[in-house]
Amino acid sequence: MAEDTNIYEVIIVGAGPAGLAAAIYTTRRALKTLVLSKDLGGQAALTNNIENYPGFNKITGQDLMQKFYEQATLTGTEFDFTEVESLAKEGDLFILKTAKNQTFQSKAVILAFGLTPRNLNVPGEKEFGGKGVAYCATCDGPLYKGKTVAVIGGGNSALDAAEFLSKVASKVYLLNRKDVFRGEEILLKKVQESSNVELIYNAETKEVVGDTRVNKLIYTQDGTDKEIVVDGIFVEIGHLAKTDWVENLMELNERKEIKISRDCETKTPGLFAAGDITDISYKQVVISAGEGSKAALQAYKFLQGSENIVLPDWSPKK
Ligand code: NDP
C-alpha cells in the first residue's frame, strides 16, 4: 500500500486474545497490520489462572497474553498503546482517531476491544474507588496481604478472584446475590475448600462505608441489613459492552454487543468484529482466539477482493 506510515491494510482495535490472534493471522498473510489498544491482554491478562486453554495445563492470564503478544510481534505486527476514540468510513477507507491525537487509515478494521467491568452503583463505590474498592484481584490483591477482603459476584470472575485472594488475604468473604453460583464447579470446589473463604448467599450489596479508606460493607440478606468489617472490596460482577462510539456502523443486540455473521462480518463491508465484544455465546480465551483468527482470514478474503463474500442479512427475522 501507500508509503504513508499511518495507512495500514488492517487495523485491529484491542489487544486481548481476539485482537492478538487476529494480528498473528493477518501478518502471516503479509497484511500490514497495526494493533491499537489501551492495554495488553484485556480481561484475560487480569485472570489469575487459566486452566482451560489447550496446550497449557495452567498458566497465568498475563503470561499467556505475553506469549500471544510476542508471537504477534515476531510476525511483524505494529502496536500503539492508546485508546481509539472514533471510527468512520470515508470511501473505501476507515479513519481511526486516538486519544493521543493520531489519525490512522486502513482498508479493513477488526474490532476486538472486549468488555468493560460493570460497576455496583451503590453509595460509596465511586468515592472509595482506588481506596479499597478494586476491580482486579490479580492487580490489586497483593496489597491486601494478611487483610480482610470481600469479593462480590457469583460467576467465574468472582470465584477466580476469591481463590486467588484466599492465598494472600487472611480472610475472604464471597458475596453472591443468588443462592447458586453460575461459575464452573471446579472453581467453586477450590473456593469451598479454602478454609479462610466464607460464602455468603442471597446477599445484595447496599453500601460501601469508610473514612479515608474502605472499612465496612453493608449488604441486605432476607430483608435485613448486615455488615462486615473489611479492608478491601473486589467487585467482580461481569462486564458491559461499550459500543456507543461505533454503533452507526453496525447492528448491536440488546446487550449492546456487536452482531456478527458466522465469519465475523458486521453490516459495514471491511469492518469485522471478534471476541467478547460480539454477540457470540461464550466468553472464553480459546473462543476469542479462534474468533479473532476467523475475523483475520475473512478480512484477508475481503482485501483480496473475493467475489464470494456473502454479507449477512440484517433484516429482522419474521
Ligand atoms: P458473569 O456474567 O458470568 O457473572 C456475573 C456475576 O455477577 C453473576 O453472578 C451476577 O449475578 C453478578 N452480578 C451482576 N450484577 C451484580 C450486582 N449489581 N450486584 C451483585 N452481583 C451482581 O461474569 P464473570 O465476569 O464472572 O464472567 C464473564 C465471563 O468470563 C464468563 O463467560 C466466564 O466464564 C469467563 N471467565 C472465565 C474464567 C476462567 O475460566 N477461569 C475467569 C473469569 C471469567 P446474577 O447471576 O444474579 O446475575
Short mmCIF file of C-alpha atoms and ligand atoms in Angstrom, two decimals:
data_model
loop_
_atom_site.label_atom_id
_atom_site.label_comp_id
_atom_site.label_asym_id
_atom_site.label_seq_id
_atom_site.Cartn_x
_atom_site.Cartn_y
_atom_site.Cartn_z
CA MET A 1 0.00 0.00 0.00
CA ALA A 2 0.98 3.67 0.07
CA GLU A 3 4.11 4.89 1.79
CA ASP A 4 2.20 6.95 4.35
CA THR A 5 3.10 5.27 7.62
CA ASN A 6 -0.35 5.94 9.04
CA ILE A 7 -2.06 3.83 6.37
CA TYR A 8 -2.48 0.13 7.04
CA GLU A 9 -4.20 -2.75 5.36
CA VAL A 10 -5.70 -3.89 8.63
CA ILE A 11 -6.13 -2.06 11.93
CA ILE A 12 -7.16 -4.13 14.91
CA VAL A 13 -8.70 -2.37 17.91
CA GLY A 14 -7.91 -4.26 21.11
CA ALA A 15 -5.01 -6.44 22.23
CA GLY A 16 -6.79 -9.23 24.11
CA PRO A 17 -6.96 -12.83 22.87
CA ALA A 18 -9.14 -11.97 19.85
CA GLY A 19 -7.12 -8.95 18.74
CA LEU A 20 -3.72 -10.60 19.18
CA ALA A 21 -4.78 -13.82 17.45
CA ALA A 22 -6.20 -11.75 14.59
CA ALA A 23 -2.88 -9.91 14.30
CA ILE A 24 -0.92 -13.18 14.12
CA TYR A 25 -3.15 -14.28 11.24
CA THR A 26 -3.20 -11.03 9.25
CA THR A 27 0.56 -10.55 9.43
CA ARG A 28 1.16 -14.16 8.43
CA ARG A 29 -0.90 -13.28 5.33
CA ALA A 30 1.54 -10.40 4.78
CA LEU A 31 -1.03 -7.71 5.53
CA LYS A 32 0.42 -4.51 7.01
CA THR A 33 -1.21 -4.60 10.43
CA LEU A 34 -1.46 -2.18 13.34
CA VAL A 35 -2.97 -3.01 16.71
CA LEU A 36 -4.36 -0.05 18.66
CA SER A 37 -5.19 -0.84 22.26
CA LYS A 38 -5.33 0.86 25.61
CA ASP A 39 -3.81 -2.18 27.30
CA LEU A 40 -2.20 -5.52 26.59
CA GLY A 41 -4.15 -8.70 27.16
CA GLY A 42 -7.54 -7.21 28.10
CA GLN A 43 -9.60 -9.10 30.67
CA ALA A 44 -7.61 -12.29 30.06
CA ALA A 45 -4.47 -10.63 31.42
CA LEU A 46 -6.34 -9.96 34.66
CA THR A 47 -7.22 -13.62 35.16
CA ASN A 48 -5.29 -15.37 37.87
CA ASN A 49 -5.02 -18.90 36.49
CA ILE A 50 -6.15 -20.16 33.13
CA GLU A 51 -6.51 -23.92 33.17
CA ASN A 52 -8.65 -24.43 30.09
CA TYR A 53 -6.52 -23.01 27.28
CA PRO A 54 -5.45 -26.07 25.29
CA GLY A 55 -1.72 -26.73 25.40
CA PHE A 56 -1.25 -25.26 28.88
CA ASN A 57 -2.26 -27.18 31.98
CA LYS A 58 -2.05 -23.98 33.97
CA ILE A 59 -0.83 -20.52 33.02
CA THR A 60 -1.48 -17.04 34.35
CA GLY A 61 -3.54 -14.82 32.06
CA GLN A 62 -0.68 -12.35 31.95
CA ASP A 63 1.85 -14.97 30.81
CA LEU A 64 -0.49 -16.32 28.14
CA MET A 65 -1.17 -12.85 26.77
CA GLN A 66 2.56 -12.09 26.78
CA LYS A 67 3.07 -15.17 24.60
CA PHE A 68 0.33 -14.02 22.18
CA TYR A 69 1.96 -10.57 22.07
CA GLU A 70 5.44 -11.94 21.40
CA GLN A 71 4.10 -14.10 18.60
CA ALA A 72 2.22 -11.17 17.06
CA THR A 73 5.35 -9.01 17.28
CA LEU A 74 7.51 -11.73 15.71
CA THR A 75 5.16 -11.98 12.75
CA GLY A 76 5.52 -8.22 12.16
CA THR A 77 2.52 -6.62 13.85
CA GLU A 78 2.93 -2.98 14.85
CA PHE A 79 1.44 -1.81 18.16
CA ASP A 80 0.41 1.55 19.54
CA PHE A 81 -0.96 1.57 23.07
CA THR A 82 -3.65 4.21 23.08
CA GLU A 83 -7.43 4.36 23.17
CA VAL A 84 -9.31 4.66 19.87
CA GLU A 85 -11.87 7.43 20.23
CA SER A 86 -13.60 7.42 16.86
CA LEU A 87 -14.09 5.28 13.80
CA ALA A 88 -15.57 6.44 10.49
CA LYS A 89 -15.65 5.21 6.93
CA GLU A 90 -14.79 7.58 4.10
CA GLY A 91 -14.99 5.96 0.69
CA ASP A 92 -13.10 2.68 0.91
CA LEU A 93 -11.00 3.74 3.89
CA PHE A 94 -11.64 3.62 7.61
CA ILE A 95 -10.41 6.59 9.65
CA LEU A 96 -9.48 5.99 13.28
CA LYS A 97 -8.64 8.75 15.73
CA THR A 98 -6.93 8.08 19.03
CA ALA A 99 -6.64 9.67 22.45
CA LYS A 100 -3.08 10.67 21.51
CA ASN A 101 -4.47 12.80 18.64
CA GLN A 102 -3.21 10.42 15.98
CA THR A 103 -5.14 9.61 12.81
CA PHE A 104 -4.79 6.23 11.15
CA GLN A 105 -6.36 4.86 8.00
CA SER A 106 -6.97 1.31 6.88
CA LYS A 107 -8.86 -0.74 4.32
CA ALA A 108 -10.14 -3.20 6.89
CA VAL A 109 -10.76 -2.95 10.62
CA ILE A 110 -11.23 -5.69 13.19
CA LEU A 111 -12.90 -4.57 16.42
CA ALA A 112 -11.78 -6.74 19.32
CA PHE A 113 -11.87 -4.34 22.24
CA GLY A 114 -13.67 -6.63 24.66
CA LEU A 115 -15.88 -5.69 27.56
CA THR A 116 -15.61 -3.21 30.43
CA PRO A 117 -16.07 -4.22 34.09
CA ARG A 118 -19.56 -3.50 35.46
CA ASN A 119 -19.98 -1.22 38.49
CA LEU A 120 -22.13 -1.98 41.52
CA ASN A 121 -23.65 1.50 41.50
CA VAL A 122 -24.11 1.63 45.27
CA PRO A 123 -23.27 4.53 47.62
CA GLY A 124 -19.57 4.67 48.45
CA GLU A 125 -18.37 2.64 45.45
CA LYS A 126 -17.18 5.62 43.43
CA GLU A 127 -15.94 7.53 46.46
CA PHE A 128 -13.69 4.65 47.56
CA GLY A 129 -12.51 3.66 44.10
CA GLY A 130 -8.75 3.11 44.49
CA LYS A 131 -9.19 3.47 48.27
CA GLY A 132 -10.27 -0.06 48.95
CA VAL A 133 -12.70 -0.68 46.09
CA ALA A 134 -10.98 -2.65 43.33
CA TYR A 135 -11.94 -4.38 40.09
CA CYS A 136 -8.92 -6.63 39.52
CA ALA A 137 -7.84 -9.18 42.10
CA THR A 138 -4.63 -10.16 40.33
CA CYS A 139 -3.55 -6.50 40.06
CA ASP A 140 -4.58 -5.19 43.47
CA GLY A 141 -4.81 -8.40 45.51
CA PRO A 142 -1.15 -8.36 46.67
CA LEU A 143 -1.88 -5.08 48.51
CA TYR A 144 -4.17 -6.98 50.88
CA LYS A 145 -1.64 -9.40 52.33
CA GLY A 146 -2.90 -10.56 55.73
CA LYS A 147 -6.01 -8.37 55.49
CA THR A 148 -9.74 -8.99 55.25
CA VAL A 149 -11.45 -8.56 51.90
CA ALA A 150 -14.84 -9.09 50.30
CA VAL A 151 -15.41 -10.30 46.76
CA ILE A 152 -18.76 -9.55 45.16
CA GLY A 153 -20.18 -11.71 42.37
CA GLY A 154 -21.35 -15.18 41.52
CA GLY A 155 -19.61 -16.01 38.23
CA ASN A 156 -16.18 -17.29 37.25
CA SER A 157 -14.55 -13.90 37.78
CA ALA A 158 -15.68 -13.76 41.42
CA LEU A 159 -14.68 -17.38 42.07
CA ASP A 160 -11.30 -16.87 40.42
CA ALA A 161 -10.74 -13.70 42.47
CA ALA A 162 -11.77 -15.38 45.73
CA GLU A 163 -9.45 -18.32 45.06
CA PHE A 164 -6.52 -16.01 44.33
CA LEU A 165 -7.23 -13.74 47.31
CA SER A 166 -7.54 -16.70 49.70
CA LYS A 167 -3.79 -17.18 49.26
CA VAL A 168 -2.99 -13.53 50.03
CA ALA A 169 -5.58 -12.21 52.47
CA SER A 170 -6.23 -13.62 55.92
CA LYS A 171 -10.00 -13.72 55.37
CA VAL A 172 -12.15 -13.54 52.24
CA TYR A 173 -15.92 -13.05 52.20
CA LEU A 174 -17.56 -14.00 48.91
CA LEU A 175 -20.97 -12.40 48.49
CA ASN A 176 -23.32 -13.83 45.87
CA ARG A 177 -26.69 -12.18 45.39
CA LYS A 178 -28.19 -15.55 44.38
CA ASP A 179 -28.25 -18.89 46.19
CA VAL A 180 -26.21 -20.66 43.49
CA PHE A 181 -23.01 -19.79 41.67
CA ARG A 182 -23.06 -19.58 37.91
CA GLY A 183 -19.30 -20.23 37.59
CA GLU A 184 -17.57 -23.55 36.97
CA GLU A 185 -17.89 -26.38 39.50
CA ILE A 186 -14.13 -26.91 39.65
CA LEU A 187 -13.53 -23.28 40.66
CA LEU A 188 -16.34 -23.36 43.19
CA LYS A 189 -14.89 -26.52 44.74
CA LYS A 190 -11.48 -24.86 45.13
CA VAL A 191 -13.06 -21.87 46.84
CA GLN A 192 -15.16 -24.07 49.12
CA GLU A 193 -12.03 -25.96 50.10
CA SER A 194 -10.22 -22.76 51.13
CA SER A 195 -10.55 -22.55 54.90
CA ASN A 196 -10.37 -18.75 55.00
CA VAL A 197 -13.18 -18.11 52.48
CA GLU A 198 -16.70 -17.58 53.79
CA LEU A 199 -19.51 -17.82 51.26
CA ILE A 200 -22.48 -15.53 51.83
CA TYR A 201 -25.54 -16.24 49.69
CA ASN A 202 -28.55 -14.06 48.83
CA ALA A 203 -26.52 -11.01 49.75
CA GLU A 204 -27.32 -7.81 47.90
CA THR A 205 -24.63 -5.17 48.40
CA LYS A 206 -26.13 -1.97 49.77
CA GLU A 207 -23.29 0.38 50.63
CA VAL A 208 -19.52 0.75 50.85
CA VAL A 209 -18.51 2.57 54.02
CA GLY A 210 -15.20 4.05 55.15
CA ASP A 211 -13.29 7.12 56.28
CA THR A 212 -10.11 7.71 54.32
CA ARG A 213 -10.34 4.11 53.05
CA VAL A 214 -12.98 1.38 52.98
CA ASN A 215 -13.64 -0.23 56.35
CA LYS A 216 -17.10 -1.77 56.06
CA LEU A 217 -19.51 -3.35 53.62
CA ILE A 218 -23.25 -3.26 54.21
CA TYR A 219 -25.46 -5.83 52.49
CA THR A 220 -29.05 -6.93 52.68
CA GLN A 221 -29.96 -10.56 53.31
CA ASP A 222 -33.54 -11.80 53.73
CA GLY A 223 -34.71 -8.23 54.17
CA THR A 224 -32.21 -7.46 56.94
CA ASP A 225 -29.22 -5.12 56.70
CA LYS A 226 -25.95 -6.73 57.79
CA GLU A 227 -22.37 -5.51 57.83
CA ILE A 228 -18.90 -6.95 57.62
CA VAL A 229 -15.64 -5.22 58.51
CA VAL A 230 -13.27 -5.31 55.54
CA ASP A 231 -10.10 -3.62 54.29
CA GLY A 232 -10.93 -4.07 50.63
CA ILE A 233 -13.79 -4.90 48.28
CA PHE A 234 -13.32 -6.60 44.92
CA VAL A 235 -16.18 -6.01 42.51
CA GLU A 236 -16.33 -8.98 40.12
CA ILE A 237 -19.83 -8.75 38.70
CA GLY A 238 -19.41 -9.14 34.98
CA HIS A 239 -18.89 -6.75 32.14
CA LEU A 240 -20.61 -4.30 29.83
CA ALA A 241 -20.23 -3.71 26.09
CA LYS A 242 -19.23 -0.09 25.47
CA THR A 243 -20.09 0.18 21.80
CA ASP A 244 -21.87 3.55 21.57
CA TRP A 245 -18.97 5.09 19.68
CA VAL A 246 -19.26 2.61 16.78
CA GLU A 247 -22.99 1.93 16.70
CA ASN A 248 -23.64 3.87 13.47
CA LEU A 249 -21.51 1.33 11.57
CA MET A 250 -23.06 -1.84 12.94
CA GLU A 251 -26.00 -3.66 14.43
CA LEU A 252 -26.00 -4.21 18.19
CA ASN A 253 -28.03 -6.69 20.22
CA GLU A 254 -29.99 -5.86 23.39
CA ARG A 255 -26.79 -6.15 25.45
CA LYS A 256 -25.07 -3.69 23.07
CA GLU A 257 -22.77 -6.44 21.78
CA ILE A 258 -21.81 -6.26 18.11
CA LYS A 259 -23.86 -8.56 15.90
CA ILE A 260 -21.65 -10.55 13.57
CA SER A 261 -22.11 -13.14 10.85
CA ARG A 262 -20.52 -16.52 11.45
CA ASP A 263 -17.44 -15.18 9.63
CA CYS A 264 -17.15 -12.17 11.96
CA GLU A 265 -18.56 -9.63 9.47
CA THR A 266 -20.54 -6.58 10.58
CA LYS A 267 -23.02 -4.81 8.34
CA THR A 268 -20.25 -2.49 7.06
CA PRO A 269 -18.06 -4.07 4.38
CA GLY A 270 -14.46 -4.27 5.56
CA LEU A 271 -15.43 -3.92 9.22
CA PHE A 272 -15.14 -7.10 11.28
CA ALA A 273 -15.53 -7.85 14.98
CA ALA A 274 -14.33 -10.68 17.20
CA GLY A 275 -14.27 -11.90 20.77
CA ASP A 276 -16.16 -10.82 23.88
CA ILE A 277 -17.47 -7.60 22.33
CA THR A 278 -19.54 -9.61 19.83
CA ASP A 279 -22.81 -11.47 20.30
CA ILE A 280 -21.14 -14.90 20.49
CA SER A 281 -22.40 -17.15 23.28
CA TYR A 282 -19.30 -17.99 25.26
CA LYS A 283 -16.73 -15.52 26.53
CA GLN A 284 -13.64 -17.65 26.82
CA VAL A 285 -9.99 -17.06 25.86
CA VAL A 286 -9.82 -20.02 23.48
CA ILE A 287 -13.03 -18.97 21.76
CA SER A 288 -11.91 -15.36 21.40
CA ALA A 289 -8.61 -16.50 19.91
CA GLY A 290 -10.48 -18.63 17.39
CA GLU A 291 -12.89 -15.83 16.55
CA GLY A 292 -10.03 -13.37 16.08
CA SER A 293 -8.31 -15.77 13.69
CA LYS A 294 -11.55 -16.15 11.76
CA ALA A 295 -12.03 -12.38 11.52
CA ALA A 296 -8.47 -12.06 10.21
CA LEU A 297 -8.99 -14.67 7.50
CA GLN A 298 -12.25 -13.03 6.47
CA ALA A 299 -10.53 -9.62 6.36
CA TYR A 300 -7.85 -11.17 4.15
CA LYS A 301 -10.53 -12.54 1.85
CA PHE A 302 -12.18 -9.13 1.75
CA LEU A 303 -8.91 -7.40 0.88
CA GLN A 304 -8.26 -9.92 -1.89
CA GLY A 305 -11.48 -8.62 -3.45
CA SER A 306 -13.09 -12.04 -3.38
CA GLU A 307 -16.40 -12.11 -5.16
CA ASN A 308 -17.57 -14.83 -2.85
CA ILE A 309 -18.10 -12.69 0.22
CA VAL A 310 -21.65 -13.19 1.36
CA LEU A 311 -22.84 -10.36 3.55
CA PRO A 312 -25.35 -11.31 6.21
CA ASP A 313 -28.97 -10.38 6.01
CA TRP A 314 -29.57 -7.96 8.86
CA SER A 315 -33.28 -7.55 8.35
CA PRO A 316 -35.34 -8.51 11.40
CA LYS A 317 -36.50 -12.12 11.49
CA LYS A 318 -40.16 -12.53 10.55
P1 NDP B 1 -20.82 -13.34 34.69
O1 NDP B 1 -21.71 -12.51 33.84
O2 NDP B 1 -20.65 -14.79 34.38
O3 NDP B 1 -21.31 -13.26 36.21
C1 NDP B 1 -21.60 -12.02 36.78
C2 NDP B 1 -21.97 -12.27 38.23
O4 NDP B 1 -22.08 -11.03 38.89
C3 NDP B 1 -23.28 -13.01 38.39
O5 NDP B 1 -23.19 -13.86 39.49
C4 NDP B 1 -24.25 -11.87 38.64
O6 NDP B 1 -25.36 -12.24 39.42
C5 NDP B 1 -23.39 -10.95 39.46
N1 NDP B 1 -23.86 -9.57 39.43
C6 NDP B 1 -24.19 -8.80 38.36
N2 NDP B 1 -24.57 -7.58 38.75
C7 NDP B 1 -24.50 -7.58 40.11
C8 NDP B 1 -24.75 -6.60 41.09
N3 NDP B 1 -25.15 -5.37 40.77
N4 NDP B 1 -24.58 -6.94 42.38
C9 NDP B 1 -24.16 -8.19 42.73
N5 NDP B 1 -23.90 -9.16 41.85
C10 NDP B 1 -24.06 -8.86 40.54
O7 NDP B 1 -19.44 -12.55 34.69
P2 NDP B 1 -17.97 -13.02 35.02
O8 NDP B 1 -17.14 -11.78 34.94
O9 NDP B 1 -17.92 -13.80 36.25
O10 NDP B 1 -17.59 -13.95 33.81
C11 NDP B 1 -17.60 -13.41 32.49
C12 NDP B 1 -17.11 -14.45 31.50
O11 NDP B 1 -15.70 -14.66 31.67
C13 NDP B 1 -17.77 -15.79 31.72
O12 NDP B 1 -18.04 -16.38 30.48
C14 NDP B 1 -16.73 -16.56 32.47
O13 NDP B 1 -16.85 -17.95 32.27
C15 NDP B 1 -15.43 -16.03 31.90
N6 NDP B 1 -14.35 -16.17 32.91
C16 NDP B 1 -13.66 -17.35 32.97
C17 NDP B 1 -12.68 -17.54 33.92
C18 NDP B 1 -12.00 -18.85 33.97
O14 NDP B 1 -12.27 -19.71 33.15
N7 NDP B 1 -11.10 -19.08 34.89
C19 NDP B 1 -12.30 -16.48 34.87
C20 NDP B 1 -13.08 -15.30 34.75
C21 NDP B 1 -14.06 -15.16 33.80
P3 NDP B 1 -26.68 -12.86 38.76
O15 NDP B 1 -26.35 -14.29 38.43
O16 NDP B 1 -27.68 -12.68 39.84
O17 NDP B 1 -26.98 -12.02 37.55
#
